[in-house]
Amino acid sequence: MIWYLLWPFRGTTEPPRLAPEHPIRRAFYRYGVAAARHWLLFILGSVATAVLLCYPVLILVENPTTAFSKLPYHVWTSARLYDGHPNTVPDLEVRQIWVHGSYNKAFEKPVLQEALSIQDTLVGDRHGLEEEAASEDDSIAKEQRNICLGDFATDHPSLGLHSPLMFWNCSSRTLQSDNDIVETINSQVTRKSYLNLTLRPASVFASKSFSESRIVGADALVITVFERVTENTNRQWDDRLGSLAQDAPHRWDLYPRGGHVERGQLYEFQQKPLSTNDELALAGSYSFMLGYIIWNLSSLRAVKSWTGLLITLISQASLFFPSSRCHRFEPILLP
């Protein structure tokens, strides 16, 4: 087919006939001779190359800049748009607040302190942003009702928080006394919140910058609030956003202006690991397929080593199995 496409340039549809001493023909000849003499090396090299190209997770699984490190290892999760009735009441509402600083400057202390004030206003017990001279007793009382600690979750079981400020336990004093913000974050990338959610940089920062495997900067802080739907949930949230926009217009810009969100999006979140019966069914299917392949290959005379063949088949099956696991899910509706 290619020779027909090249006909306007060559003037003929006949393939070229290379002379025996032509460099391209001699290169293919040398390649064929090398492959025939070192067939085992070429086969192993081809298999290794195919595995690396098909399974980049083997190389990138611990790289925080890739999607693989952001996935949980013990369960399979999925989120898709809910295709049911649009007026369905969700089980859980998820809201995010993105606090932007300058370009790649979200780790600066003023930005973090402002994010803490916003978080306290929207989620904590305080409803105003006016800075007051607090006494020592007031500071202790504030620490005791810290919204990043488990006691807050006990008192407010319908509310959950996932925030980058948890690296400093949502404490203004701890944040102010930190002399190395970047090191504090990188030393706690596997830390879990009281919701048992890992504080990975991918979930608490936006537009991140990495140096090798360490995060060195970000454009925004991402605060995620989980809240069970009640009769007054939306009204309370809108009131706090409204007060946030009115009380401190000179300190930041709020989008959307006024703090009122027109509508949300309903998602169906699914999460469930394989059961024992599922594992047994998959193991039986793979065993049957392995036996079928061996039975079909038994009639081939090109097989030189049955031991090598079995090792290759088992290796391939062990690589294919984790990448093709099927899961059943229990749905949770999210807005």
Coordinates of C-alpha atoms in Angstrom, one line a residue:
M1 CA 0.0 0.0 0.0
I2 CA 2.8 2.4 0.8
W3 CA 4.3 2.1 -2.7
Y4 CA 0.9 3.3 -4.1
L5 CA 1.0 6.3 -1.8
L6 CA 4.6 7.1 -2.9
W7 CA 3.8 6.7 -6.6
P8 CA 3.5 10.5 -7.3
F9 CA 7.1 10.9 -6.0
R10 CA 8.6 7.7 -7.4
G11 CA 6.7 7.3 -10.6
T12 CA 6.2 3.6 -10.1
T13 CA 4.4 1.3 -7.7
E14 CA 7.0 -1.4 -7.8
P15 CA 9.0 -1.8 -4.5
P16 CA 12.7 -0.9 -4.7
R17 CA 15.2 -3.7 -5.2
L18 CA 18.2 -3.2 -3.0
A19 CA 21.6 -4.4 -4.1
P20 CA 23.3 -7.0 -1.8
E21 CA 25.8 -4.4 -0.6
H22 CA 23.2 -1.8 0.2
P23 CA 23.6 -0.5 3.8
I24 CA 19.9 -1.1 4.7
R25 CA 20.0 -4.7 3.4
R26 CA 23.2 -5.4 5.2
A27 CA 21.8 -4.0 8.4
F28 CA 18.8 -6.3 8.3
Y29 CA 21.0 -9.2 7.4
R30 CA 23.3 -8.5 10.5
Y31 CA 20.2 -8.2 12.7
G32 CA 18.8 -11.5 11.5
V33 CA 22.1 -13.3 12.0
A34 CA 22.5 -11.8 15.5
A35 CA 18.9 -12.8 16.4
A36 CA 19.4 -16.4 15.2
R37 CA 22.7 -16.8 17.1
H38 CA 21.5 -15.2 20.4
W39 CA 17.8 -16.1 20.2
L40 CA 17.3 -16.5 24.0
L41 CA 18.7 -13.0 24.7
F42 CA 16.5 -11.5 22.0
I43 CA 13.4 -13.2 23.4
L44 CA 14.1 -12.1 26.9
G45 CA 14.8 -8.5 25.7
S46 CA 11.5 -8.4 23.8
V47 CA 9.5 -9.7 26.7
A48 CA 11.2 -7.3 29.1
T49 CA 10.5 -4.3 26.7
A50 CA 6.9 -5.3 26.3
V51 CA 6.4 -5.6 30.1
L52 CA 7.9 -2.2 30.7
L53 CA 5.8 -0.5 28.0
C54 CA 2.6 -2.2 29.1
Y55 CA 3.1 -1.9 32.8
P56 CA 4.7 1.6 33.6
V57 CA 3.3 1.1 37.1
L58 CA 6.4 -1.0 37.8
I59 CA 8.5 2.1 37.4
L60 CA 6.3 4.9 38.5
V61 CA 4.3 3.5 41.4
E62 CA 6.3 5.4 44.0
N63 CA 6.6 8.6 42.0
P64 CA 4.2 11.2 43.6
T65 CA 3.9 13.1 40.3
T66 CA 2.0 10.1 38.7
A67 CA -1.5 9.0 39.3
F68 CA -0.5 5.5 40.5
S69 CA 0.7 6.7 43.9
K70 CA -2.5 8.5 44.5
L71 CA -4.6 5.3 44.4
P72 CA -5.3 3.2 47.5
Y73 CA -3.6 -0.2 47.6
H74 CA -6.2 -2.2 49.5
V75 CA -9.5 -1.3 47.7
W76 CA -10.7 -0.4 44.3
T77 CA -12.6 2.9 44.1
S78 CA -14.5 4.5 41.3
A79 CA -16.6 7.7 40.9
R80 CA -18.9 8.4 38.0
L81 CA -21.8 10.8 37.2
Y82 CA -25.0 9.7 38.7
D83 CA -27.5 8.8 36.0
G84 CA -30.6 8.5 38.2
H85 CA -33.2 11.1 39.2
P86 CA -31.7 14.6 39.4
N87 CA -33.6 15.3 42.6
T88 CA -32.1 12.4 44.5
V89 CA -30.9 13.4 47.9
P90 CA -27.2 12.5 48.3
D91 CA -25.8 10.6 51.2
L92 CA -22.8 12.9 51.6
E93 CA -21.9 16.4 50.3
V94 CA -18.3 17.1 49.4
R95 CA -17.1 20.8 49.2
Q96 CA -13.7 22.1 48.4
I97 CA -12.1 25.4 49.1
W98 CA -9.0 26.4 47.0
V99 CA -6.9 29.0 48.6
H100 CA -4.6 30.5 46.0
G101 CA -1.4 32.4 46.7
S102 CA 1.0 33.8 44.1
Y103 CA 2.4 31.4 41.5
N104 CA 4.0 28.4 43.2
K105 CA 3.9 30.3 46.6
A106 CA 1.1 28.5 48.4
F107 CA 3.6 27.4 51.1
E108 CA 4.2 30.9 52.3
K109 CA 3.2 31.5 55.9
P110 CA 0.8 34.4 55.2
V111 CA -1.1 32.2 52.7
L112 CA -1.3 29.3 55.2
Q113 CA -2.4 31.6 58.0
E114 CA -5.2 33.1 55.8
A115 CA -6.3 29.5 54.8
L116 CA -6.5 28.7 58.5
S117 CA -8.7 31.7 59.1
I118 CA -11.0 30.7 56.2
Q119 CA -11.1 27.1 57.4
D120 CA -12.1 28.2 61.0
T121 CA -14.8 30.4 59.6
L122 CA -16.3 27.8 57.3
V123 CA -15.9 24.7 59.4
G124 CA -14.9 25.7 63.0
D125 CA -16.9 27.2 65.8
R126 CA -15.9 30.8 64.9
H127 CA -18.1 32.8 62.5
G128 CA -16.1 36.0 62.2
L129 CA -12.7 37.0 60.9
E130 CA -11.9 39.9 63.1
E131 CA -8.5 39.4 64.8
E132 CA -8.8 39.8 68.6
A133 CA -6.1 39.8 71.3
A134 CA -6.8 36.4 72.9
S135 CA -5.8 35.6 76.4
E136 CA -3.9 32.5 77.4
D137 CA -7.1 30.8 78.5
D138 CA -8.8 31.7 75.2
S139 CA -5.8 30.1 73.3
I140 CA -6.0 26.9 75.4
A141 CA -9.8 26.7 74.8
K142 CA -9.3 27.2 71.1
E143 CA -6.7 24.4 70.9
Q144 CA -9.1 22.1 72.8
R145 CA -11.8 22.6 70.1
N146 CA -9.3 22.1 67.3
I147 CA -11.2 21.0 64.2
C148 CA -8.3 18.8 63.0
L149 CA -8.3 16.6 66.1
G150 CA -10.4 13.5 66.7
D151 CA -12.4 15.2 69.5
F152 CA -14.0 17.5 67.0
A153 CA -15.1 14.4 65.0
T154 CA -16.6 12.9 68.1
D155 CA -18.6 16.1 68.8
H156 CA -19.5 16.5 65.1
P157 CA -20.1 13.0 63.6
S158 CA -21.8 14.4 60.5
L159 CA -18.8 16.6 59.5
G160 CA -15.4 15.6 58.2
L161 CA -12.3 17.5 57.1
H162 CA -9.3 16.8 54.9
S163 CA -6.9 19.8 54.9
P164 CA -3.2 20.6 54.3
L165 CA -3.3 22.5 57.6
M166 CA -3.4 19.2 59.3
F167 CA 0.3 19.0 58.8
W168 CA 0.4 21.6 61.6
N169 CA -2.7 20.2 63.5
C170 CA -4.6 23.3 62.4
S171 CA -2.7 25.4 65.0
S172 CA -1.6 28.9 64.2
R173 CA 1.1 28.8 66.8
T174 CA 2.6 25.6 65.4
L175 CA 2.5 27.0 61.9
Q176 CA 4.1 30.3 62.9
S177 CA 7.0 28.5 64.7
D178 CA 7.7 26.1 61.8
N179 CA 11.1 27.1 60.2
D180 CA 10.9 24.7 57.3
I181 CA 7.5 24.3 55.7
V182 CA 8.6 22.1 52.8
E183 CA 10.4 19.7 55.1
T184 CA 7.3 19.5 57.4
I185 CA 5.1 18.5 54.5
N186 CA 7.5 16.0 52.9
S187 CA 8.1 14.3 56.2
Q188 CA 4.3 13.7 56.7
V189 CA 3.1 12.6 53.2
T190 CA 2.0 9.3 54.7
R191 CA 0.2 10.8 57.7
K192 CA -3.4 10.0 58.1
S193 CA -6.2 12.3 59.4
Y194 CA -8.8 11.3 61.9
L195 CA -10.9 10.2 59.0
N196 CA -8.2 7.6 58.1
L197 CA -7.4 9.5 54.9
T198 CA -3.8 9.9 53.9
L199 CA -2.6 13.5 53.5
R200 CA -1.0 12.9 50.1
P201 CA 0.1 16.1 48.3
A202 CA -2.2 15.2 45.4
S203 CA -5.2 15.5 47.6
V204 CA -4.4 18.7 49.6
F205 CA -2.5 20.8 47.0
A206 CA -3.2 22.0 43.5
S207 CA -0.7 22.7 40.6
K208 CA 2.1 21.1 42.5
S209 CA 5.9 21.3 41.7
F210 CA 8.2 18.4 42.4
S211 CA 11.9 17.9 42.7
E212 CA 12.5 14.2 42.1
S213 CA 10.1 12.7 44.6
R214 CA 9.7 15.7 47.0
I215 CA 7.1 18.4 46.7
V216 CA 8.7 21.9 46.7
G217 CA 5.8 24.2 45.8
A218 CA 2.1 24.5 44.8
D219 CA -0.3 27.2 43.5
A220 CA -3.2 26.5 45.9
L221 CA -4.2 24.8 49.1
V222 CA -7.1 22.5 48.8
I223 CA -9.4 22.1 51.8
T224 CA -12.1 19.4 51.5
V225 CA -15.2 19.3 53.7
F226 CA -17.3 16.1 54.0
E227 CA -20.8 16.7 55.4
R228 CA -23.9 14.5 55.8
V229 CA -26.9 16.1 54.2
T230 CA -29.4 17.6 56.7
E231 CA -32.2 20.1 56.4
N232 CA -30.0 23.1 57.2
T233 CA -26.7 22.0 55.6
N234 CA -26.9 24.2 52.5
R235 CA -28.3 27.2 54.4
Q236 CA -25.5 27.1 57.0
W237 CA -22.8 26.8 54.4
D238 CA -24.2 29.6 52.3
D239 CA -24.5 31.8 55.4
R240 CA -20.8 31.2 56.3
L241 CA -19.7 31.9 52.7
G242 CA -21.7 35.1 52.7
S243 CA -20.2 36.3 55.9
L244 CA -16.7 35.4 54.5
A245 CA -17.4 37.6 51.5
Q246 CA -18.8 40.5 53.4
D247 CA -16.5 40.6 56.4
A248 CA -13.1 40.6 54.7
P249 CA -13.4 41.8 51.1
H250 CA -10.0 43.5 51.3
R251 CA -8.1 40.4 52.3
W252 CA -9.0 38.1 49.4
D253 CA -11.1 37.6 46.3
L254 CA -13.9 35.1 46.5
Y255 CA -15.2 33.1 43.5
P256 CA -18.0 32.9 42.8
R257 CA -18.5 36.4 44.1
G258 CA -20.9 36.5 47.0
G259 CA -20.0 32.9 47.9
H260 CA -23.2 31.4 46.4
V261 CA -22.8 28.3 44.3
E262 CA -25.6 27.8 41.8
R263 CA -25.7 24.1 41.6
G264 CA -23.7 21.0 42.4
Q265 CA -22.9 17.8 40.5
L266 CA -24.2 14.4 41.7
Y267 CA -21.7 11.5 41.6
E268 CA -21.9 7.9 42.5
F269 CA -18.9 6.7 44.5
Q270 CA -18.2 3.0 44.6
Q271 CA -15.8 1.1 46.8
K272 CA -15.5 -2.6 47.6
P273 CA -12.6 -5.1 47.6
L274 CA -12.9 -8.6 46.1
S275 CA -14.6 -11.2 48.1
T276 CA -13.2 -14.7 48.7
N277 CA -15.6 -16.2 46.1
D278 CA -14.5 -13.6 43.5
E279 CA -10.9 -14.5 44.2
L280 CA -11.6 -18.2 43.8
A281 CA -13.6 -17.6 40.6
L282 CA -10.8 -15.6 39.0
A283 CA -8.1 -18.1 40.1
G284 CA -10.1 -20.9 38.5
S285 CA -10.5 -18.9 35.3
Y286 CA -6.8 -18.2 35.0
S287 CA -6.0 -21.8 35.8
F288 CA -8.3 -23.0 33.1
M289 CA -6.8 -20.6 30.6
L290 CA -3.3 -21.6 31.6
G291 CA -4.1 -25.3 31.1
Y292 CA -5.7 -24.5 27.7
I293 CA -2.6 -22.6 26.5
I294 CA -0.3 -25.4 27.6
W295 CA -2.4 -28.0 25.9
N296 CA -2.4 -26.1 22.7
L297 CA 1.3 -25.4 22.8
S298 CA 2.1 -29.1 23.5
S299 CA 1.8 -29.9 19.8
L300 CA 4.3 -27.2 18.7
R301 CA 7.8 -28.6 17.8
A302 CA 9.3 -25.1 18.1
V303 CA 9.3 -25.3 21.9
K304 CA 12.8 -26.1 23.0
S305 CA 12.5 -26.0 26.8
W306 CA 9.2 -26.8 28.6
T307 CA 10.7 -25.4 31.9
G308 CA 11.4 -22.1 30.3
L309 CA 7.9 -22.1 28.7
L310 CA 6.2 -22.7 32.1
I311 CA 8.3 -20.0 33.7
T312 CA 7.3 -17.5 31.0
L313 CA 3.6 -18.4 31.2
I314 CA 3.5 -18.1 35.0
S315 CA 5.4 -14.8 34.9
Q316 CA 3.0 -13.4 32.3
A317 CA -0.1 -14.6 34.3
S318 CA 1.2 -13.1 37.5
L319 CA 1.6 -9.7 35.7
F320 CA -1.8 -9.9 34.0
F321 CA -3.8 -11.0 37.1
P322 CA -3.4 -7.8 39.3
S323 CA -4.1 -5.5 36.3
S324 CA -7.4 -7.1 35.3
R325 CA -9.1 -7.6 38.6
C326 CA -12.8 -7.1 38.6
H327 CA -14.7 -5.6 41.5
R328 CA -18.3 -5.3 42.7
F329 CA -19.2 -2.0 44.2
E330 CA -21.5 -0.5 46.9
P331 CA -22.7 3.0 45.8
I332 CA -22.5 6.2 47.8
L333 CA -24.1 9.3 46.3
L334 CA -22.0 12.4 46.3
P335 CA -23.0 15.9 45.1

